[in-house]
mmCIF file of C-alpha atoms and ligand atoms in Angstrom:
data_model
loop_
_atom_site.group_PDB
_atom_site.id
_atom_site.type_symbol
_atom_site.label_atom_id
_atom_site.label_comp_id
_atom_site.label_asym_id
_atom_site.label_seq_id
_atom_site.Cartn_x
_atom_site.Cartn_y
_atom_site.Cartn_z
ATOM 1 C CA UNK D 8 -51.632 -10.418 14.815
ATOM 2 C CA UNK D 9 -49.378 -11.983 12.211
ATOM 3 C CA UNK D 10 -49.923 -9.039 9.940
ATOM 4 C CA UNK D 11 -49.211 -6.494 12.664
ATOM 5 C CA UNK D 12 -46.122 -8.427 13.580
ATOM 6 C CA UNK D 13 -44.976 -8.389 9.980
ATOM 7 C CA UNK D 14 -45.528 -4.686 9.769
ATOM 8 C CA UNK D 15 -43.540 -4.094 12.937
ATOM 9 C CA UNK D 16 -40.701 -6.119 11.534
ATOM 10 C CA UNK D 17 -40.787 -4.074 8.397
ATOM 11 C CA UNK D 18 -40.710 -0.833 10.360
ATOM 12 C CA UNK D 19 -37.796 -2.029 12.427
ATOM 13 C CA UNK D 20 -36.028 -3.001 9.237
ATOM 14 C CA UNK D 21 -36.794 0.313 7.591
ATOM 15 C CA UNK D 22 -35.633 2.292 10.615
ATOM 16 C CA UNK D 23 -32.419 0.341 10.727
ATOM 17 C CA UNK D 24 -31.812 0.863 7.013
ATOM 18 C CA UNK D 25 -32.444 4.537 7.509
ATOM 19 C CA UNK D 26 -30.007 4.700 10.410
ATOM 20 C CA UNK D 27 -27.404 2.870 8.398
ATOM 21 C CA UNK D 28 -27.850 5.238 5.505
ATOM 22 C CA UNK D 29 -27.517 8.292 7.738
ATOM 23 C CA UNK D 30 -24.498 6.746 9.398
ATOM 24 C CA UNK D 31 -22.919 6.179 6.025
ATOM 25 C CA UNK D 32 -23.614 9.711 4.840
ATOM 26 C CA UNK D 33 -22.212 11.030 8.101
ATOM 27 C CA UNK D 34 -19.139 8.855 7.776
ATOM 28 C CA UNK D 35 -18.692 9.967 4.191
ATOM 29 C CA UNK D 36 -18.858 13.672 4.963
ATOM 30 C CA UNK D 37 -16.523 13.239 7.923
ATOM 31 C CA UNK D 38 -14.060 11.372 5.709
ATOM 32 C CA UNK D 39 -14.331 14.119 3.103
ATOM 33 C CA UNK D 40 -13.530 16.685 5.800
ATOM 34 C CA UNK D 41 -10.706 14.559 7.182
ATOM 35 C CA UNK D 42 -8.541 15.249 4.172
ATOM 36 C CA UNK D 43 -9.001 19.032 4.484
ATOM 37 C CA UNK D 44 -8.808 19.118 8.272
ATOM 38 C CA UNK D 45 -5.469 17.338 8.222
ATOM 39 C CA UNK D 46 -6.636 14.193 9.998
ATOM 40 C CA UNK D 47 -4.800 11.795 7.699
ATOM 41 C CA UNK D 48 -1.507 10.380 8.935
ATOM 42 C CA UNK D 49 1.409 8.898 7.035
ATOM 43 C CA UNK D 50 2.894 5.750 8.505
ATOM 44 C CA UNK D 51 5.999 4.136 7.077
ATOM 45 C CA UNK D 52 6.909 0.459 7.095
ATOM 46 C CA UNK D 53 10.531 -0.539 6.455
ATOM 47 C CA UNK D 54 11.597 -2.602 3.456
ATOM 48 C CA UNK D 55 14.843 -4.303 4.390
ATOM 49 C CA UNK D 56 17.749 -5.804 2.455
ATOM 50 C CA UNK D 57 17.765 -9.245 4.050
ATOM 51 C CA UNK D 58 21.455 -9.797 3.329
ATOM 52 C CA UNK D 59 22.469 -6.857 5.545
ATOM 53 C CA UNK D 60 19.246 -6.225 7.529
ATOM 54 C CA UNK D 61 19.537 -2.581 6.510
ATOM 55 C CA UNK D 62 16.605 -0.376 5.664
ATOM 56 C CA UNK D 63 16.455 0.228 1.933
ATOM 57 C CA UNK D 64 12.952 1.466 1.294
ATOM 58 C CA UNK D 65 9.720 2.357 3.047
ATOM 59 C CA UNK D 66 6.072 1.828 2.166
ATOM 60 C CA UNK D 67 3.657 4.684 2.859
ATOM 61 C CA UNK D 68 0.487 3.453 4.572
ATOM 62 C CA UNK D 69 -2.392 5.785 5.382
ATOM 63 C CA UNK D 70 -4.120 6.135 8.764
ATOM 64 C CA UNK D 71 -7.059 8.355 9.722
ATOM 65 C CA UNK D 72 -6.862 10.026 13.090
ATOM 66 C CA UNK D 73 -10.612 10.259 13.543
ATOM 67 C CA UNK D 74 -11.346 12.645 16.420
ATOM 68 C CA UNK D 75 -14.369 10.485 17.358
ATOM 69 C CA UNK D 76 -13.029 6.962 16.893
ATOM 70 C CA UNK D 77 -9.259 7.296 17.220
ATOM 71 C CA UNK D 78 -6.598 6.068 14.807
ATOM 72 C CA UNK D 79 -8.249 4.119 11.991
ATOM 73 C CA UNK D 80 -6.464 1.555 9.792
ATOM 74 C CA UNK D 81 -7.039 1.729 6.023
ATOM 75 C CA UNK D 82 -9.445 -1.217 6.134
ATOM 76 C CA UNK D 83 -11.856 0.957 8.140
ATOM 77 C CA UNK D 84 -12.195 3.722 5.564
ATOM 78 C CA UNK D 85 -10.515 2.879 2.234
ATOM 79 C CA UNK D 86 -13.531 0.852 0.987
ATOM 80 C CA UNK D 87 -15.831 3.851 1.565
ATOM 81 C CA UNK D 88 -13.238 6.177 0.042
ATOM 82 C CA UNK D 89 -13.118 3.941 -3.027
ATOM 83 C CA UNK D 90 -16.914 3.813 -3.369
ATOM 84 C CA UNK D 91 -17.257 7.572 -3.103
ATOM 85 C CA UNK D 92 -14.259 8.548 -5.211
ATOM 86 C CA UNK D 93 -12.544 10.241 -2.260
ATOM 87 C CA UNK D 94 -9.681 7.795 -2.628
ATOM 88 C CA UNK D 95 -7.979 9.827 -5.346
ATOM 89 C CA UNK D 96 -7.771 12.808 -2.963
ATOM 90 C CA UNK D 97 -6.396 10.589 -0.218
ATOM 91 C CA UNK D 98 -3.835 9.047 -2.555
ATOM 92 C CA UNK D 99 -2.810 12.461 -3.830
ATOM 93 C CA UNK D 100 -2.275 13.710 -0.274
ATOM 94 C CA UNK D 101 -0.315 10.570 0.647
ATOM 95 C CA UNK D 102 1.922 10.831 -2.403
ATOM 96 C CA UNK D 103 2.919 14.421 -1.577
ATOM 97 C CA UNK D 104 3.324 13.676 2.130
ATOM 98 C CA UNK D 105 5.421 10.581 1.423
ATOM 99 C CA UNK D 106 7.684 12.397 -1.065
ATOM 100 C CA UNK D 107 8.128 15.348 1.308
ATOM 101 C CA UNK D 108 8.883 13.152 4.318
ATOM 102 C CA UNK D 109 11.444 10.971 2.586
ATOM 103 C CA UNK D 110 13.073 13.924 0.841
ATOM 104 C CA UNK D 111 13.539 15.667 4.233
ATOM 105 C CA UNK D 112 14.958 12.462 5.702
ATOM 106 C CA UNK D 113 17.401 12.074 2.806
ATOM 107 C CA UNK D 114 18.510 15.690 3.202
ATOM 108 C CA UNK D 115 19.055 15.554 6.951
ATOM 109 C CA UNK D 116 20.452 11.998 7.292
ATOM 110 C CA UNK D 117 21.565 10.695 3.925
ATOM 111 C CA UNK D 118 23.343 7.752 5.587
ATOM 112 C CA UNK D 119 20.255 6.186 7.153
ATOM 113 C CA UNK D 120 17.502 7.454 4.846
ATOM 114 C CA UNK D 121 15.597 5.002 2.656
ATOM 115 C CA UNK D 122 16.518 4.908 -1.029
ATOM 116 C CA UNK D 123 12.906 4.722 -2.073
ATOM 117 C CA UNK D 124 9.353 5.243 -0.855
ATOM 118 C CA UNK D 125 6.404 3.397 -2.296
ATOM 119 C CA UNK D 126 2.837 4.683 -2.279
ATOM 120 C CA UNK D 127 -0.349 2.732 -2.958
ATOM 121 C CA UNK D 128 -2.652 3.797 -5.770
ATOM 122 C CA UNK D 129 -6.205 2.465 -5.891
ATOM 123 C CA UNK D 130 -7.799 1.653 -9.241
ATOM 124 C CA UNK D 131 -9.670 4.963 -9.550
ATOM 125 C CA UNK D 132 -6.386 6.827 -9.965
ATOM 126 C CA UNK D 133 -5.941 5.355 -13.423
ATOM 127 C CA UNK D 134 -9.066 7.239 -14.465
ATOM 128 C CA UNK D 135 -7.746 10.565 -13.216
ATOM 129 C CA UNK D 136 -6.825 12.387 -16.447
ATOM 130 C CA UNK D 137 -4.014 14.399 -14.859
ATOM 131 C CA UNK D 138 -2.514 11.555 -12.810
ATOM 132 C CA UNK D 139 0.897 11.957 -14.444
ATOM 133 C CA UNK D 140 0.803 15.697 -13.680
ATOM 134 C CA UNK D 141 -0.058 14.898 -10.068
ATOM 135 C CA UNK D 142 2.971 12.642 -9.816
ATOM 136 C CA UNK D 143 5.181 15.252 -11.494
ATOM 137 C CA UNK D 144 3.821 17.896 -9.121
ATOM 138 C CA UNK D 145 4.545 15.784 -6.042
ATOM 139 C CA UNK D 146 8.141 15.329 -7.216
ATOM 140 C CA UNK D 147 8.700 18.939 -8.274
ATOM 141 C CA UNK D 148 7.031 20.338 -5.163
ATOM 142 C CA UNK D 149 9.120 18.277 -2.772
ATOM 143 C CA UNK D 150 12.371 17.827 -4.665
ATOM 144 C CA UNK D 151 12.369 14.043 -4.325
ATOM 145 C CA UNK D 152 14.308 12.349 -7.129
ATOM 146 C CA UNK D 153 11.906 10.466 -9.436
ATOM 147 C CA UNK D 154 13.797 7.180 -9.086
ATOM 148 C CA UNK D 155 13.057 7.311 -5.336
ATOM 149 C CA UNK D 156 9.310 7.064 -5.900
ATOM 150 C CA UNK D 157 7.564 3.722 -6.456
ATOM 151 C CA UNK D 158 3.872 3.535 -7.347
ATOM 152 C CA UNK D 159 2.153 0.352 -6.143
ATOM 153 C CA UNK D 160 -0.821 -1.000 -8.069
ATOM 154 C CA UNK D 161 -2.484 -4.353 -7.582
ATOM 155 C CA UNK D 162 -2.578 -7.029 -10.232
ATOM 156 C CA UNK D 163 -6.333 -6.774 -10.641
ATOM 157 C CA UNK D 164 -6.048 -3.052 -11.337
ATOM 158 C CA UNK D 165 -3.300 -3.572 -13.885
ATOM 159 C CA UNK D 166 -5.223 -6.214 -15.760
ATOM 160 C CA UNK D 167 -8.429 -4.244 -16.252
ATOM 161 C CA UNK D 168 -7.562 -2.828 -19.632
ATOM 162 C CA UNK D 169 -4.011 -3.753 -20.372
ATOM 163 C CA UNK D 170 -3.486 -1.486 -23.374
ATOM 164 C CA UNK D 171 -4.823 1.636 -21.634
ATOM 165 C CA UNK D 172 -3.048 0.813 -18.373
ATOM 166 C CA UNK D 173 0.256 0.150 -20.105
ATOM 167 C CA UNK D 174 0.047 3.557 -21.809
ATOM 168 C CA UNK D 175 -0.632 5.405 -18.570
ATOM 169 C CA UNK D 176 2.126 3.608 -16.726
ATOM 170 C CA UNK D 177 4.589 4.277 -19.533
ATOM 171 C CA UNK D 178 3.740 7.989 -19.265
ATOM 172 C CA UNK D 179 4.566 7.966 -15.573
ATOM 173 C CA UNK D 180 7.706 5.936 -16.053
ATOM 174 C CA UNK D 181 8.940 8.583 -18.457
ATOM 175 C CA UNK D 182 9.094 10.847 -15.404
ATOM 176 C CA UNK D 183 11.567 8.358 -13.967
ATOM 177 C CA UNK D 184 9.338 6.819 -11.272
ATOM 178 C CA UNK D 185 9.012 3.063 -10.807
ATOM 179 C CA UNK D 186 5.983 0.801 -10.903
ATOM 180 C CA UNK D 187 5.332 -2.070 -8.483
ATOM 181 C CA UNK D 188 2.766 -4.849 -8.640
ATOM 182 C CA UNK D 189 1.289 -5.144 -5.157
ATOM 183 C CA UNK D 190 -0.120 -8.376 -3.696
ATOM 184 C CA UNK D 191 1.537 -10.270 -6.539
ATOM 185 C CA UNK D 192 0.145 -13.754 -7.033
ATOM 186 C CA UNK D 193 -3.325 -13.168 -5.592
ATOM 187 C CA UNK D 194 -5.201 -11.936 -8.675
ATOM 188 C CA UNK D 195 -6.563 -14.155 -11.389
ATOM 189 C CA UNK D 196 -3.543 -13.265 -13.370
ATOM 190 C CA UNK D 197 -2.170 -14.704 -16.486
ATOM 191 C CA UNK D 198 1.516 -13.940 -16.450
ATOM 192 C CA UNK D 199 1.031 -12.396 -19.881
ATOM 193 C CA UNK D 200 0.671 -8.921 -18.500
ATOM 194 C CA UNK D 201 4.282 -9.009 -17.299
ATOM 195 C CA UNK D 202 5.151 -8.879 -20.982
ATOM 196 C CA UNK D 203 2.904 -5.922 -21.803
ATOM 197 C CA UNK D 204 3.008 -3.793 -18.697
ATOM 198 C CA UNK D 205 6.125 -1.868 -17.750
ATOM 199 C CA UNK D 206 6.915 -3.031 -14.229
ATOM 200 C CA UNK D 207 9.976 -2.591 -12.001
ATOM 201 C CA UNK D 208 9.060 -4.256 -8.717
ATOM 202 C CA UNK D 209 7.058 -7.335 -7.674
ATOM 203 C CA UNK D 210 5.629 -7.406 -4.166
ATOM 204 C CA UNK D 211 4.920 -11.021 -3.287
ATOM 205 C CA UNK D 212 1.710 -11.249 -1.268
ATOM 206 C CA UNK D 213 1.790 -12.156 2.406
ATOM 207 C CA UNK D 214 -0.405 -15.215 1.779
ATOM 208 C CA UNK D 215 2.620 -16.976 0.237
ATOM 209 C CA UNK D 216 4.538 -16.566 3.481
ATOM 210 C CA UNK D 217 1.912 -17.849 5.884
ATOM 211 C CA UNK D 218 2.575 -21.578 6.109
ATOM 212 C CA UNK D 219 5.889 -21.351 4.283
ATOM 213 C CA UNK D 220 7.942 -22.984 7.014
ATOM 214 C CA UNK D 221 7.652 -26.777 6.746
ATOM 215 C CA UNK D 222 5.840 -26.776 3.412
ATOM 216 C CA UNK D 223 8.072 -27.788 0.539
ATOM 217 C CA UNK D 224 5.547 -26.979 -2.179
ATOM 218 C CA UNK D 225 4.985 -23.441 -0.919
ATOM 219 C CA UNK D 226 8.728 -22.945 -0.746
ATOM 220 C CA UNK D 227 9.231 -24.055 -4.333
ATOM 221 C CA UNK D 228 6.484 -21.686 -5.418
ATOM 222 C CA UNK D 229 8.145 -18.730 -3.697
ATOM 223 C CA UNK D 230 11.534 -19.742 -5.079
ATOM 224 C CA UNK D 231 10.027 -19.810 -8.585
ATOM 225 C CA UNK D 232 8.440 -16.371 -8.175
ATOM 226 C CA UNK D 233 11.734 -14.925 -6.948
ATOM 227 C CA UNK D 234 13.554 -16.469 -9.911
ATOM 228 C CA UNK D 235 10.961 -15.239 -12.378
ATOM 229 C CA UNK D 236 11.217 -11.690 -11.050
ATOM 230 C CA UNK D 237 14.991 -11.684 -10.994
ATOM 231 C CA UNK D 238 15.213 -13.180 -14.490
ATOM 232 C CA UNK D 239 13.034 -10.343 -15.757
ATOM 233 C CA UNK D 240 15.368 -7.863 -14.049
ATOM 234 C CA UNK D 241 12.807 -6.846 -11.446
ATOM 235 C CA UNK D 242 13.248 -6.077 -7.786
ATOM 236 C CA UNK D 243 11.228 -8.535 -5.707
ATOM 237 C CA UNK D 244 9.967 -7.594 -2.234
ATOM 238 C CA UNK D 245 8.417 -10.338 -0.102
ATOM 239 C CA UNK D 246 5.662 -9.077 2.213
ATOM 240 C CA UNK D 247 4.447 -10.250 5.600
ATOM 241 C CA UNK D 248 7.548 -11.670 7.320
ATOM 242 C CA UNK D 249 6.488 -12.244 10.913
ATOM 243 C CA UNK D 250 9.168 -14.622 12.226
ATOM 244 C CA UNK D 251 12.898 -15.137 12.102
ATOM 245 C CA UNK D 252 12.353 -18.668 10.724
ATOM 246 C CA UNK D 253 10.470 -17.241 7.768
ATOM 247 C CA UNK D 254 13.227 -14.734 7.140
ATOM 248 C CA UNK D 255 16.011 -17.350 7.304
ATOM 249 C CA UNK D 256 14.112 -19.607 4.944
ATOM 250 C CA UNK D 257 13.431 -16.781 2.489
ATOM 251 C CA UNK D 258 17.124 -15.980 2.333
ATOM 252 C CA UNK D 259 17.842 -19.566 1.284
ATOM 253 C CA UNK D 260 15.123 -19.281 -1.377
ATOM 254 C CA UNK D 261 16.915 -16.317 -2.936
ATOM 255 C CA UNK D 262 15.004 -13.413 -1.410
ATOM 256 C CA UNK D 263 16.765 -10.045 -1.288
ATOM 257 C CA UNK D 264 14.137 -7.553 -0.055
ATOM 258 C CA UNK D 265 11.491 -8.137 2.582
ATOM 259 C CA UNK D 266 8.884 -6.350 4.612
ATOM 260 C CA UNK D 267 6.888 -7.484 7.637
ATOM 261 C CA UNK D 268 6.185 -7.122 11.334
ATOM 262 C CA UNK D 269 9.365 -9.054 12.195
ATOM 263 C CA UNK D 270 11.419 -6.406 10.384
ATOM 264 C CA UNK D 271 9.336 -3.417 11.430
ATOM 265 C CA UNK D 272 5.714 -2.370 11.761
ATOM 266 C CA UNK D 273 4.283 0.692 10.063
ATOM 267 C CA UNK D 274 4.831 3.761 12.271
ATOM 268 C CA UNK D 275 5.120 7.546 12.046
ATOM 269 C CA UNK D 276 8.379 8.797 10.562
ATOM 270 C CA UNK D 277 9.595 10.310 13.840
ATOM 271 C CA UNK D 278 9.395 7.055 15.785
ATOM 272 C CA UNK D 279 10.887 5.059 12.916
ATOM 273 C CA UNK D 280 13.812 7.455 12.674
ATOM 274 C CA UNK D 281 14.497 7.514 16.384
ATOM 275 C CA UNK D 282 14.355 3.714 16.544
ATOM 276 C CA UNK D 283 16.846 3.442 13.687
ATOM 277 C CA UNK D 284 19.110 5.960 15.393
ATOM 278 C CA UNK D 285 19.202 4.099 18.718
ATOM 279 C CA UNK D 286 18.915 0.421 17.761
ATOM 280 C CA UNK D 287 21.748 -0.866 15.585
ATOM 281 C CA UNK D 288 20.765 -3.252 12.814
ATOM 282 C CA UNK D 289 20.650 -6.807 14.254
HETATM 283 P P1 C2E P 26 -0.707 -3.356 1.193
HETATM 284 O O1 C2E P 26 -0.357 -2.242 0.280
HETATM 285 O O2 C2E P 26 -0.487 -4.739 0.700
HETATM 286 O O3 C2E P 26 0.111 -3.055 2.534
HETATM 287 C C1 C2E P 26 0.589 -4.042 3.393
HETATM 288 C C2 C2E P 26 -0.356 -4.253 4.551
HETATM 289 O O4 C2E P 26 0.100 -5.405 5.276
HETATM 290 C C3 C2E P 26 -0.350 -3.109 5.566
HETATM 291 O O5 C2E P 26 -1.624 -3.063 6.186
HETATM 292 C C4 C2E P 26 0.672 -3.591 6.572
HETATM 293 O O6 C2E P 26 0.529 -3.006 7.851
HETATM 294 C C5 C2E P 26 0.364 -5.060 6.603
HETATM 295 N N1 C2E P 26 1.508 -5.849 7.050
HETATM 296 C C6 C2E P 26 2.815 -5.579 6.856
HETATM 297 N N2 C2E P 26 3.601 -6.521 7.387
HETATM 298 C C7 C2E P 26 2.772 -7.435 7.940
HETATM 299 C C8 C2E P 26 2.984 -8.665 8.656
HETATM 300 O O7 C2E P 26 4.107 -9.108 8.900
HETATM 301 N N3 C2E P 26 1.875 -9.342 9.060
HETATM 302 C C9 C2E P 26 0.613 -8.880 8.814
HETATM 303 N N4 C2E P 26 -0.401 -9.608 9.275
HETATM 304 N N5 C2E P 26 0.376 -7.724 8.156
HETATM 305 C C10 C2E P 26 1.440 -7.020 7.709
HETATM 306 P P2 C2E P 26 -2.441 -1.718 6.328
HETATM 307 O O8 C2E P 26 -1.543 -0.578 6.678
HETATM 308 O O9 C2E P 26 -3.594 -2.024 7.223
HETATM 309 O O10 C2E P 26 -2.944 -1.476 4.848
HETATM 310 C C11 C2E P 26 -3.830 -2.391 4.255
HETATM 311 C C12 C2E P 26 -4.027 -2.067 2.802
HETATM 312 O O11 C2E P 26 -4.687 -0.814 2.633
HETATM 313 C C13 C2E P 26 -2.735 -1.935 2.008
HETATM 314 O O12 C2E P 26 -2.261 -3.216 1.655
HETATM 315 C C14 C2E P 26 -3.211 -1.148 0.813
HETATM 316 O O13 C2E P 26 -3.827 -1.980 -0.132
HETATM 317 C C15 C2E P 26 -4.259 -0.245 1.432
HETATM 318 N N6 C2E P 26 -3.667 1.085 1.675
HETATM 319 C C16 C2E P 26 -2.908 1.514 2.704
HETATM 320 N N7 C2E P 26 -2.551 2.808 2.552
HETATM 321 C C17 C2E P 26 -3.114 3.214 1.362
HETATM 322 C C18 C2E P 26 -3.125 4.468 0.637
HETATM 323 O O14 C2E P 26 -2.529 5.479 1.025
HETATM 324 N N8 C2E P 26 -3.825 4.466 -0.530
HETATM 325 C C19 C2E P 26 -4.482 3.377 -1.012
HETATM 326 N N9 C2E P 26 -5.136 3.492 -2.165
HETATM 327 N N10 C2E P 26 -4.495 2.204 -0.352
HETATM 328 C C20 C2E P 26 -3.819 2.123 0.814
HETATM 329 MG MG1 MG P 27 1.142 -1.794 -0.873
HETATM 330 MG MG1 MG P 28 1.089 -5.311 -0.472
HETATM 331 MG MG1 MG P 29 -1.161 -6.957 0.682
#
């Protein structure tokens, strides 16, 4: 009986593994199709100048409008896209869509349009031989000025092979685009790479903001990061501001640019633009 039981368990296990595998393959081919079927959506989150509360930049964040499961956040499909290599197609689509959208906005309402748009690039992009051409193509095809495009890479990506990475980034910077370090402060980073890698923007990770209010040590840490960035001549954007208290405190710590639910959630360009048109800056 024990043996039969064991065998049953094994069969159940095997069937489940099989189902999971099929599910994954199905998910993968549907994700592959999503890019071509036009199911990806560009959402934009405001980056605000905290001294004036005016919109200065936007971050492009991908969504998948899955006909079966509804609107999917990046966490639901980016890991699979990264494992399968589809991510470079997604990032390419997002870069063009982001450049086009912001260029149109700047043309039609130069007064309210963001000065820059940042797009996220996963690690695999640095292995795409024609990455610089892709960036150049997105700019040329849409007419967006190069200085309006920011490419966000995470610390861990930047540190993989500093010499190679620095070369690739320098190539792209020669086009006139800017480079941001995303989730700054979360990697196992020595600060040494700030010396070797050409960077223009630091994006301070949201984890530094959670628990900021009432915690002196955290505040000093954020103040130091802001000072470091500013001393190096970089723009520093603090991520994840969810409350007015956090914002007020950040201003006293020397913060100039911030992003977070309190200042605006990611949303499609049309709703962002209509909200900006009707609601005056607080
Ligand atoms: P990220 O680049 O660090 O983007 C910021 C994430 O924090 C976004 O999540 C945003 O919605 C969220 N966020 C912003 N403000 C707040 C806040 O005040 N509180 C909280 N709790 N969250 C906030 P989202 O859109 O789910 O994106 C998650 C991550 O997925 C991004 O982190 C980025 O690493 C990745 N991602 C998004 N779009 C793309 C893309 O087009 N390409 C690639 N390669 N990765 C992307
Ligand atoms: Mg980002
Ligand atoms: Mg970030
Ligand atoms: Mg982050």
